[in-house]
CSV table of C-alpha atoms and ligand atoms in Angstrom, one decimal:
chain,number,residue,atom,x,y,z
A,1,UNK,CA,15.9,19.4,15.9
A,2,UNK,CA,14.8,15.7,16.2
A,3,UNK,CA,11.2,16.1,15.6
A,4,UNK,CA,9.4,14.8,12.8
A,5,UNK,CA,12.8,13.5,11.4
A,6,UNK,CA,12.6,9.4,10.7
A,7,UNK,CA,15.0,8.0,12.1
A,8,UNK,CA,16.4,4.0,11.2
A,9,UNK,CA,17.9,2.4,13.5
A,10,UNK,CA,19.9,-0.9,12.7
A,11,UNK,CA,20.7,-2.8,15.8
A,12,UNK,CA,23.1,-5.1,15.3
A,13,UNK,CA,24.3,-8.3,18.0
A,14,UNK,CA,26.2,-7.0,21.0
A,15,UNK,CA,25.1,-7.1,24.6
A,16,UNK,CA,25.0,-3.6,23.9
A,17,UNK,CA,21.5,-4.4,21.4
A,18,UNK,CA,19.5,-3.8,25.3
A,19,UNK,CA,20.4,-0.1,25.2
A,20,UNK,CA,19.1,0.2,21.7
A,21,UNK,CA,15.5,-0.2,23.4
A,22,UNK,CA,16.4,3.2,25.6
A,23,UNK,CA,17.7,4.8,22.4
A,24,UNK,CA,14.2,4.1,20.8
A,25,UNK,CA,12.9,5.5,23.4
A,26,UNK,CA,15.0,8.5,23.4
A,27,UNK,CA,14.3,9.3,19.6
A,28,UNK,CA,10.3,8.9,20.5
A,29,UNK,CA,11.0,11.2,23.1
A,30,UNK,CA,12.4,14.0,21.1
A,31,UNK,CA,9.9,13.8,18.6
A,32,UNK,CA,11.0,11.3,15.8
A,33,UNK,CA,9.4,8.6,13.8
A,34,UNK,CA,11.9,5.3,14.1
A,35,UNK,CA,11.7,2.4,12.0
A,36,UNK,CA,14.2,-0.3,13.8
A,37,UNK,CA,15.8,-2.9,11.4
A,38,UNK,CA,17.0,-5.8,13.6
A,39,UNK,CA,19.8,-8.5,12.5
A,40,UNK,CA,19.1,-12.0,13.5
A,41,UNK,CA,22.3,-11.6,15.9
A,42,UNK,CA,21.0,-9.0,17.6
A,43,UNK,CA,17.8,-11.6,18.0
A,44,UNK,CA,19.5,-13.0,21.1
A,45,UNK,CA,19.7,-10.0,22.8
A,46,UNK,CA,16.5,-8.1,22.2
A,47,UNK,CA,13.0,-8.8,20.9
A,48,UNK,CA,10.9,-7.3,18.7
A,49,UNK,CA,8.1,-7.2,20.4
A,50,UNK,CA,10.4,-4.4,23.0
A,51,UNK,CA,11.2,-2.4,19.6
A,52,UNK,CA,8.1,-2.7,17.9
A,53,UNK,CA,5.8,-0.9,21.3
A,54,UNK,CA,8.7,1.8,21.8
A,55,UNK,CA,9.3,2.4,17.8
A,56,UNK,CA,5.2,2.1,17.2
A,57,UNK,CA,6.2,0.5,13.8
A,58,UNK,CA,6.8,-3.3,13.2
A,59,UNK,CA,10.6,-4.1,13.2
A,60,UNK,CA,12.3,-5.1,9.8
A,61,UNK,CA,14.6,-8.3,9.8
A,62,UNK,CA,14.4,-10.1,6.6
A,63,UNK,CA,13.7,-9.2,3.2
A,64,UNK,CA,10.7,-11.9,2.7
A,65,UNK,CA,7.5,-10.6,4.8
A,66,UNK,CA,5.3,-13.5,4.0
A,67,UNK,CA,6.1,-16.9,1.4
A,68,UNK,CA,2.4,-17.4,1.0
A,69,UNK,CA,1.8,-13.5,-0.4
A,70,UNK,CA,5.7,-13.0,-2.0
A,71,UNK,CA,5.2,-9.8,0.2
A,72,UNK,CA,8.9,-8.3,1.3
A,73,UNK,CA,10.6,-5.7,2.8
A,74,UNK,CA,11.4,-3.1,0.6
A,75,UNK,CA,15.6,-1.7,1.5
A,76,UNK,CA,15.4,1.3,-1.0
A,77,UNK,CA,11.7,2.4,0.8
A,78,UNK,CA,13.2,2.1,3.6
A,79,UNK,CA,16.5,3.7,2.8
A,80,UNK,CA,14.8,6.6,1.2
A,81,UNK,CA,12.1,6.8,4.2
A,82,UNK,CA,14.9,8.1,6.4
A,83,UNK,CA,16.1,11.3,7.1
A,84,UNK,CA,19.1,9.6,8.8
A,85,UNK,CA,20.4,6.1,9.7
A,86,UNK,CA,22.0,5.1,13.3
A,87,UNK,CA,23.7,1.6,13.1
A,88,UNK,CA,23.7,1.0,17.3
A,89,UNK,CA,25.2,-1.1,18.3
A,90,UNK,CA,27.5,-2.1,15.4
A,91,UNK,CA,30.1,-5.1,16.0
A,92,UNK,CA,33.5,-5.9,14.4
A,93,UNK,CA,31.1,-8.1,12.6
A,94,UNK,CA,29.4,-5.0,11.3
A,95,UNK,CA,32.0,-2.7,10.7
A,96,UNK,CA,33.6,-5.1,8.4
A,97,UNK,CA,30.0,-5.8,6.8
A,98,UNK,CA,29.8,-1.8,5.7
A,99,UNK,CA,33.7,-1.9,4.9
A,100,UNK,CA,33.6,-4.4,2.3
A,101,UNK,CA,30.2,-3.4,0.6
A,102,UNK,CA,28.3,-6.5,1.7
A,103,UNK,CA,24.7,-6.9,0.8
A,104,UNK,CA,23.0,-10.4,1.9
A,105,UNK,CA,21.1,-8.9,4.5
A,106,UNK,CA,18.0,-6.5,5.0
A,107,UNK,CA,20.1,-4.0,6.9
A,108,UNK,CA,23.3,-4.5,4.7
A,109,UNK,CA,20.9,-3.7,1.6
A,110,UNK,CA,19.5,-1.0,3.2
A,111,UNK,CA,22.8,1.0,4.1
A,112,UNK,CA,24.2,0.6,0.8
A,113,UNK,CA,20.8,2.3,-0.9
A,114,UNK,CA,20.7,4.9,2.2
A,115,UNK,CA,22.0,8.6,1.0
A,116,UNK,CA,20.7,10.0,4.4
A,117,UNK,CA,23.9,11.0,6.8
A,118,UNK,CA,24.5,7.7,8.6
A,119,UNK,CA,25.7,7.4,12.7
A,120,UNK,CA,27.5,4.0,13.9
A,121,UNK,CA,28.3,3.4,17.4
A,122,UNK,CA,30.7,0.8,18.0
A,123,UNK,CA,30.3,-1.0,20.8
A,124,UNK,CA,32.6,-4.4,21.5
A,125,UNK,CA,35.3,-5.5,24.3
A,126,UNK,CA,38.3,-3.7,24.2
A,127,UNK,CA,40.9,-6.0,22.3
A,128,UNK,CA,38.0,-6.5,19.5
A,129,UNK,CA,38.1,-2.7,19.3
A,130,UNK,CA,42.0,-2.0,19.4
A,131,UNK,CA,42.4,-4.5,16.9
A,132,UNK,CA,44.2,-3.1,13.8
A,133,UNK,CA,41.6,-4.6,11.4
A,134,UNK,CA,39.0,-3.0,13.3
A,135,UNK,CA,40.7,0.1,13.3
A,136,UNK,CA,41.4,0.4,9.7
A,137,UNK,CA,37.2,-0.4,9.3
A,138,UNK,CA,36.9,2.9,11.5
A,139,UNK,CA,39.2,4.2,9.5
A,140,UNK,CA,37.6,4.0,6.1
A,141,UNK,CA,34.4,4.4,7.5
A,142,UNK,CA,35.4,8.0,8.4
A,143,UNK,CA,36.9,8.3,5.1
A,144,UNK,CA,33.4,7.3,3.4
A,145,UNK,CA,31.8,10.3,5.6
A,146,UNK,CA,30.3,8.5,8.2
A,147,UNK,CA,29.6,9.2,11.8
A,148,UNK,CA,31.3,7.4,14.1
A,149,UNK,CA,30.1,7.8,17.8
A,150,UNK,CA,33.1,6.3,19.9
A,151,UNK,CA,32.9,4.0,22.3
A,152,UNK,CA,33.8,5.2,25.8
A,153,UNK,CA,35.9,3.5,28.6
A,154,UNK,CA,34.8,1.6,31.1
A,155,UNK,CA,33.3,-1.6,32.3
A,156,UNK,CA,32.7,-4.1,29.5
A,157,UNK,CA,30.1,-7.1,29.7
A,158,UNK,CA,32.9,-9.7,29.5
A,159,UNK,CA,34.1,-8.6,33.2
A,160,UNK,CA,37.3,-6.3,31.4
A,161,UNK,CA,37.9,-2.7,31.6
A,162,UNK,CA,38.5,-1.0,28.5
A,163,UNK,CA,37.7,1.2,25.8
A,164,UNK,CA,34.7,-0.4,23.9
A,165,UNK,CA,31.3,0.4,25.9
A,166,UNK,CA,28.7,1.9,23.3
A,167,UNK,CA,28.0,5.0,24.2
A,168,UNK,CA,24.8,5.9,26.2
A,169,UNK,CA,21.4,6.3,24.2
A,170,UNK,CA,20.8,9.8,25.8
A,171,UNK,CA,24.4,10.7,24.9
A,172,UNK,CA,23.6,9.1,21.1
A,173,UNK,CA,20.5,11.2,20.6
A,174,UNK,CA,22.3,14.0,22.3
A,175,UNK,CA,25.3,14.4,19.5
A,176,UNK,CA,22.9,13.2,16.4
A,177,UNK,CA,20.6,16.7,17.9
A,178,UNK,CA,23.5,18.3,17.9
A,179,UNK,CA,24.6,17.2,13.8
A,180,UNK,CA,20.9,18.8,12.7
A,181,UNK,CA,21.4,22.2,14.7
A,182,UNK,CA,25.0,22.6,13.1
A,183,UNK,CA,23.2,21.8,9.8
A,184,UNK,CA,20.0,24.1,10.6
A,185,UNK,CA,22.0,26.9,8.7
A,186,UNK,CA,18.7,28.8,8.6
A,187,UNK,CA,18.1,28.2,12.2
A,188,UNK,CA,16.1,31.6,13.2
A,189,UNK,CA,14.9,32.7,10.1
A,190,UNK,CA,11.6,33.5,9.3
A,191,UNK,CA,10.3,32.3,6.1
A,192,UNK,CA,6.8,32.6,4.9
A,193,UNK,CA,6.2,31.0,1.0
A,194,UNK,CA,3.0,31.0,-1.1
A,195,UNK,CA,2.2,28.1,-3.2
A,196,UNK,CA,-0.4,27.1,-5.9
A,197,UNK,CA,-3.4,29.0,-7.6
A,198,UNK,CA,-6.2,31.3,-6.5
A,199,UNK,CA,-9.3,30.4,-7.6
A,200,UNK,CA,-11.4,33.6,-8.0
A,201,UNK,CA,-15.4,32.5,-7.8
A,202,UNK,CA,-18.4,33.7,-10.4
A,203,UNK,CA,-21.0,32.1,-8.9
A,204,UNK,CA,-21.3,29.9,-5.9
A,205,UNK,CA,-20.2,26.5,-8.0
A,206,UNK,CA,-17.5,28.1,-10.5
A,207,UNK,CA,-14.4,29.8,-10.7
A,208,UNK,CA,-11.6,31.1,-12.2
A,209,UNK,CA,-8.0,29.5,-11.7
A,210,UNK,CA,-5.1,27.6,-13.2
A,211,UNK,CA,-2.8,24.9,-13.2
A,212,UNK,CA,-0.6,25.2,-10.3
A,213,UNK,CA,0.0,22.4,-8.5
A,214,UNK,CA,1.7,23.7,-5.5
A,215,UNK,CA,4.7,21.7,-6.0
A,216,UNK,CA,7.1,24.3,-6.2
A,217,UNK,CA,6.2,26.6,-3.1
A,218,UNK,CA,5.7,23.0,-0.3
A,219,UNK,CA,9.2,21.9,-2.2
A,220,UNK,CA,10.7,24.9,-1.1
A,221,UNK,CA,8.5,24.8,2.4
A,222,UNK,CA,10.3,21.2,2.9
A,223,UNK,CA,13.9,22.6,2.3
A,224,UNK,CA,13.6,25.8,4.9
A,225,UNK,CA,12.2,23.6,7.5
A,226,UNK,CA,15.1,21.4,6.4
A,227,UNK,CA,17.4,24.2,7.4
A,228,UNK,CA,15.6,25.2,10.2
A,229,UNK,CA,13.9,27.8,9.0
A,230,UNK,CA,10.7,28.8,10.8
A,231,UNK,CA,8.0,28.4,7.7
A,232,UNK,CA,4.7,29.6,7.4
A,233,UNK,CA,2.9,28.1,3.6
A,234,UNK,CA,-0.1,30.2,2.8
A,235,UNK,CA,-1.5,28.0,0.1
A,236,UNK,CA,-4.3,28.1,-2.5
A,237,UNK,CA,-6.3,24.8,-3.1
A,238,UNK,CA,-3.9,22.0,-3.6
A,239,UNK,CA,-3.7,18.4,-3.0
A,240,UNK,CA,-0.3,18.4,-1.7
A,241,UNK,CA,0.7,16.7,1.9
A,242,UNK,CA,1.8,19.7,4.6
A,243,UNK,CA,5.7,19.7,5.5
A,244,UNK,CA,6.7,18.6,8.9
A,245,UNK,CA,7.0,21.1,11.0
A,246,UNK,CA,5.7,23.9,8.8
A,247,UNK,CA,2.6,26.0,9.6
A,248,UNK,CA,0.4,25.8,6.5
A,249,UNK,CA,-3.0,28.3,6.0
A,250,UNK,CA,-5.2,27.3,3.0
A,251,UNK,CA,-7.3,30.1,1.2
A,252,UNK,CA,-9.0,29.9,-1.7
A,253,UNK,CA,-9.2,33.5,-3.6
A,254,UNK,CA,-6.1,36.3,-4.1
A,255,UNK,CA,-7.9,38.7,-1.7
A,256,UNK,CA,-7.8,36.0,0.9
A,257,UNK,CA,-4.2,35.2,0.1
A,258,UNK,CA,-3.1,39.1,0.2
A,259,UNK,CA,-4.8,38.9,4.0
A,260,UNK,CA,-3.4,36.3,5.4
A,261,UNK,CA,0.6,37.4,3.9
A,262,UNK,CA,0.1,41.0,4.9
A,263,UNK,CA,-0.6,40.0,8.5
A,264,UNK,CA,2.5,37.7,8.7
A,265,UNK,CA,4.8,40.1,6.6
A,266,UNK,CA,6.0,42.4,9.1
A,267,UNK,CA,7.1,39.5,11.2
A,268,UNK,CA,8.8,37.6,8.6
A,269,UNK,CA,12.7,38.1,7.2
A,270,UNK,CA,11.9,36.5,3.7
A,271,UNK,CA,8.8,36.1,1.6
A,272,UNK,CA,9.1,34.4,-1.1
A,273,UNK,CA,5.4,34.5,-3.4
A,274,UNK,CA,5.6,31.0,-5.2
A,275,UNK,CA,2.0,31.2,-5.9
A,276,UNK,CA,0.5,31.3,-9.2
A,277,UNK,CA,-2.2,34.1,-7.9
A,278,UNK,CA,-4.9,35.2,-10.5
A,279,UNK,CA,-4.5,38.0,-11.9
A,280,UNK,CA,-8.3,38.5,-12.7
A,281,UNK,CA,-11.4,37.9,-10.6
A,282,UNK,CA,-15.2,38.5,-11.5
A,283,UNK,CA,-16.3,42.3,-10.8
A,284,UNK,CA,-18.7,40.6,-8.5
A,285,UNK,CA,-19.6,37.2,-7.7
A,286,UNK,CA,-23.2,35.9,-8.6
A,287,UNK,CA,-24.9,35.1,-5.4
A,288,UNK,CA,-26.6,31.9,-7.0
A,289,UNK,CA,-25.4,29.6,-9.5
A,290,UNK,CA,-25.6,31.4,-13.2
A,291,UNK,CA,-28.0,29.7,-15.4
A,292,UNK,CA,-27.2,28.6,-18.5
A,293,UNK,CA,-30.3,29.3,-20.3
A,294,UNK,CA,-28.3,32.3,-22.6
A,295,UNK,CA,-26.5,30.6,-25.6
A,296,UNK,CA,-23.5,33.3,-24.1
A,297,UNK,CA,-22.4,35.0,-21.3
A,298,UNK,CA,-19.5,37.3,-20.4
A,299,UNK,CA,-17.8,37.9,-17.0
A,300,UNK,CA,-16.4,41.3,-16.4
A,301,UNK,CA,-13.1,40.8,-15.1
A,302,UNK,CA,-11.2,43.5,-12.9
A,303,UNK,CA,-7.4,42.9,-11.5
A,304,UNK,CA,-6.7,41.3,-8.1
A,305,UNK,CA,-4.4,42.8,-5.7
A,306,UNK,CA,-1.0,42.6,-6.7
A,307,UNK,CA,0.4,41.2,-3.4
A,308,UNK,CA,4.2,41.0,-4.2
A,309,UNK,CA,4.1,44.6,-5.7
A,310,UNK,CA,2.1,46.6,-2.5
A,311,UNK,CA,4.2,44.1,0.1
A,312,UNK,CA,7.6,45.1,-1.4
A,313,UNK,CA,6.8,48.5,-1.4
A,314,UNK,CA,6.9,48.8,2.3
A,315,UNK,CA,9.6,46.2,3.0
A,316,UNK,CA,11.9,47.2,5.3
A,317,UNK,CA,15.0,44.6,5.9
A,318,UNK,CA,12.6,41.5,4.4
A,319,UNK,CA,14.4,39.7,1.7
A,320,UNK,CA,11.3,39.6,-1.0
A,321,UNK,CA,11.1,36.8,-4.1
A,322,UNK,CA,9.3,36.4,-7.0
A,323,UNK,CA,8.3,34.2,-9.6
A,324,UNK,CA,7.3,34.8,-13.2
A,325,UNK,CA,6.3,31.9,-15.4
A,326,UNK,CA,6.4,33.6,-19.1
A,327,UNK,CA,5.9,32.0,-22.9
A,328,UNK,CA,7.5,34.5,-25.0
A,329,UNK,CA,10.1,37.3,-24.1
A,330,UNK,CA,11.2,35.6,-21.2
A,331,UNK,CA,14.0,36.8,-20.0
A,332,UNK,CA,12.5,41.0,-20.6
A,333,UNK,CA,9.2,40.3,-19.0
A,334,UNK,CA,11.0,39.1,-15.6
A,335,UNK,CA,13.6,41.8,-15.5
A,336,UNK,CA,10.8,44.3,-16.4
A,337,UNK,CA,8.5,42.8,-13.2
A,338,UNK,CA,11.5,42.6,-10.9
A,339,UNK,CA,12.3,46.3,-11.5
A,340,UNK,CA,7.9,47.0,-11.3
A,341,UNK,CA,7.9,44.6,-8.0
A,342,UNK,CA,10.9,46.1,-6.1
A,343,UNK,CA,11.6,42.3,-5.6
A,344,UNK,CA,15.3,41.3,-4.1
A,345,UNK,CA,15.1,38.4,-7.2
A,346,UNK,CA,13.0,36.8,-9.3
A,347,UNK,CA,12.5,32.9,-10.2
A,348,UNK,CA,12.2,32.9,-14.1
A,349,UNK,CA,10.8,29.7,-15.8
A,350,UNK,CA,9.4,29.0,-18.9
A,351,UNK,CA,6.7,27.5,-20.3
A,352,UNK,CA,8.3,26.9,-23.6
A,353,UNK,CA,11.5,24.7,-21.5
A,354,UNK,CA,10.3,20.7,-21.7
A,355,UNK,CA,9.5,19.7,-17.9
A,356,UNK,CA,8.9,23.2,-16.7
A,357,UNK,CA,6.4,24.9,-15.5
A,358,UNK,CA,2.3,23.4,-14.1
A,359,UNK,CA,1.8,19.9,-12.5
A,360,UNK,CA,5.5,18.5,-13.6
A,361,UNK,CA,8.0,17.3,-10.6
A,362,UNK,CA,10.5,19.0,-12.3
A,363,UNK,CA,11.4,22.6,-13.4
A,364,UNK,CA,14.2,24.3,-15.2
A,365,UNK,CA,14.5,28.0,-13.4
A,366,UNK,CA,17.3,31.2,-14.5
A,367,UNK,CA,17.6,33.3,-10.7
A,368,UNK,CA,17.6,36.7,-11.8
A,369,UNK,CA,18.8,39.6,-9.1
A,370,UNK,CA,19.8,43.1,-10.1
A,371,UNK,CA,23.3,42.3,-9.9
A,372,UNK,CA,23.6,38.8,-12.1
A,373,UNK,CA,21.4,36.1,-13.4
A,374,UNK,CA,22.3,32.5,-12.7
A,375,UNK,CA,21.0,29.8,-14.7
A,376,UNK,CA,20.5,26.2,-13.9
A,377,UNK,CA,19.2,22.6,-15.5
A,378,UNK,CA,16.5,21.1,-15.7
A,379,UNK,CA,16.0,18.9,-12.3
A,380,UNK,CA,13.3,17.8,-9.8
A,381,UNK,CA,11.5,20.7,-8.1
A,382,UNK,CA,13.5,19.6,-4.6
A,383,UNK,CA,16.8,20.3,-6.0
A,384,UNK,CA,15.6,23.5,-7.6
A,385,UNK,CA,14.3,24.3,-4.0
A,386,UNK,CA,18.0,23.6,-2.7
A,387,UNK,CA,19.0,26.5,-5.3
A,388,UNK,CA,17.1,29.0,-4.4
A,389,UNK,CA,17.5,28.6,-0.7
A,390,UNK,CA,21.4,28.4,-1.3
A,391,UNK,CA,20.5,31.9,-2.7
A,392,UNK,CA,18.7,33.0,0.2
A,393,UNK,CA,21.4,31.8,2.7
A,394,UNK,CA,24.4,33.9,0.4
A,395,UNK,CA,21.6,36.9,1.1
A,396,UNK,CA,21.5,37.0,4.4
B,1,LIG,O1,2.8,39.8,-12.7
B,1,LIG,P1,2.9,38.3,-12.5
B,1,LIG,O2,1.6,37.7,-12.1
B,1,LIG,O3,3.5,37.5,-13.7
B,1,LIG,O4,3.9,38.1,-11.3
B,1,LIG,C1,4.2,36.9,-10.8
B,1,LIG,C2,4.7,37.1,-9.4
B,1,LIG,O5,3.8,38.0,-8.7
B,1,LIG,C3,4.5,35.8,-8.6
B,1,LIG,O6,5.6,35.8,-7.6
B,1,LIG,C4,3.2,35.9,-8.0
B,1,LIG,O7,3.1,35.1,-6.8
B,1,LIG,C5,3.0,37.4,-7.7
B,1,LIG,N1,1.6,37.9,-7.8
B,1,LIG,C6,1.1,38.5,-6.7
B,1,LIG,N2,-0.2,39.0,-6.9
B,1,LIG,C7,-0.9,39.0,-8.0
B,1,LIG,C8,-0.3,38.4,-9.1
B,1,LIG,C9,1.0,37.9,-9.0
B,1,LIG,O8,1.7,38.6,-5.7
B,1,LIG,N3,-2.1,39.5,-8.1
């Protein structure tokens, strides 16, 4: 579950800060990307150049990255960069730091922007860590949703025995594995998406197509893996990074896209056709470019496949979505092509709703089933992804 997440560490100063190298280490292992951010206590305990070779990124300490060039260390990149935060070891020190809402430090800065589920792991001798005050931080902490990873009992670097060790990095990475499979609520589940246009060719040089960006189908490929969905994106030409962790195919043309669907669709439990596919292509494609001696020319057009349409008529137990994009009798045309489709839903939006629709980041989309039609705002094409998945989860 730990691979391709990014993972920041904050490593804070306790004796404890060596095991932070092994917990590196440990992350690397499993298949995440760490970013270490490093206070200047935990300085005396390790260096940077030991995080830095494990982590295969620089470490962050202070905000300022150079006086000559003004360049700096941005907290809200880095917050937003992670998928989750691990503050190991924290100290009484720290604990009181995220208590009171502290932010005169990199790592301070950076917890208060992160919105990423966040991991501490206490580690301190054992009368630092019974202390009420410290226990009250724990407290609130807990309160305020975060993770706490107890210490455990045992030998402590001032010579006591007590309750106040940090836990081991093995055990660390062990129960943050653990936090992502219990959230992989699609764990198991086979999900293969389209995304963007066709492009249907006339001649070797042009084509027809449209303005999908893609954004909609690899925002919804981002949210299954999130859930840990097995996802397959068959995608027309886009300019759109690949998802970790999903297997993408790019094709060009609607006949391509039908193939590569129809051989994944017996082995998949949802299909959900995000792709704006053509709905025309050139009778026959010219061979060599067309010159353009004539002062007109004509194409004749004849239908593509309809993919959605031929795949949902042999579905068996596949849970199968569509999307129609529509500028006048909106709400008709998608009941009229969910009923034609013999689709489970379909994903209306419109072209005529500000922010909806080609190229934007955000889109404004009514879920229509046989049974109900829910409608929702206008929001980025991530949270509209967390919609429709919720959907898919209450399905199955
Ligand atoms: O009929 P219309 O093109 O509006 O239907 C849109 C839905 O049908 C989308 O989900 C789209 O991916 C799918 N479609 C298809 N094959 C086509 C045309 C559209 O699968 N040739």
């Amino acid at each position: 579950m730990l691979s391709g997440k990014n993972v920041l560490l904050a490593i804070t100063g306790s004796i404890a800060a060596y095991k932070s190298a092994y917990l590196v280490r440990d992350f690397i292992k499993r298949g995440a990307n760490v970013k270490v951010i490093i206070t200047e206590a935990a300085l005396q305990f390790v260096t940077p150049v030991t995080l830095s070779t494990l982590s295969k990124n620089p470490v962050y300490k202070d905000f300022l990255k150079s006086t000559d060039t003004g360049e700096w260390n941005n907290h809200v990149e880095l917050a937003s960069w992670s998928d989750i935060m691990v503050i190991a070891p924290a100290t009484a020190n720290t604990l009181s730091n995220l208590v009171s809402g502290k932010g005169d430090s990199l790592f301070l800065a950076t917890y208060l922007s992160c919105n990423a589920p966040i991991f501490v792991a206490p580690a301190m001798d054992l009368d630092m860590f019974k202390n009420e005050s410290t226990q009250n931080n724990i407290k609130i902490l807990k309160n305020r949703k975060l993770n706490i990873i107890e210490p455990k009992s045992g030998e402590l670097a001032s010579g006591l025995d007590g309750k106040g060790r940090m836990e081991e990095p093995e055990q660390i990475t062990t129960i943050i594995n653990q936090y992502f499979l219990d959230k992989a609520s699609l764990r198991n589940l086979r999900i293969l998406i389209s995304a963007g246009p066709t492009y249907e060719s006339i001649d070797p040089v042009r084509f027809i197509g449209n303005h999908s960006s893609g954004k909609m189908g690899f925002a919804l490929a981002r949210e299954a893996e999130k859930r840990g969905a097995n996802v397959e994106l068959i995608t027309g030409p886009v300019s759109l990074e690949t998802p970790r962790n999903v297997q993408r195919t790019d094709v060009s043309s609607a006949n391509e896209m039908k193939k590569e669907i129809e051989d994944r669709f017996i082995n998949t439990d949802v299909l959900i056709m995000s792709a704006a596919v053509s709905d025309f292509q050139p009778v026959k494609m010219a061979p060599n470019k067309i010159k353009k001696d004539e002062l007109e020319m004509s194409v004749s057009l004849k239908k593509t496949p309809d993919i959605l349409k031929d795949l949902a008529k042999i579905k068996k137990k596949q849970i199968v979505i569509g999307f129609a994009l529509e500028t006048e009798s909106e709400k008709k045309n998608a009941y009229e092509k969910m009923k034609k489709k013999n689709l489970d839903a379909i994903v209306l939006n419109s072209l005529n709703d500000k922010g909806s629709g080609f190229g934007f980041d955000t889109n404004k989309i009514t879920l229509i089933t046989p049974l109900e039609e829910r409608k929702f705002d206008l929001k980025s094409k991530d949270l509209v992804a967390v919609d429709i998945l919720n959907f898919i989860e209450e399905c199955i």
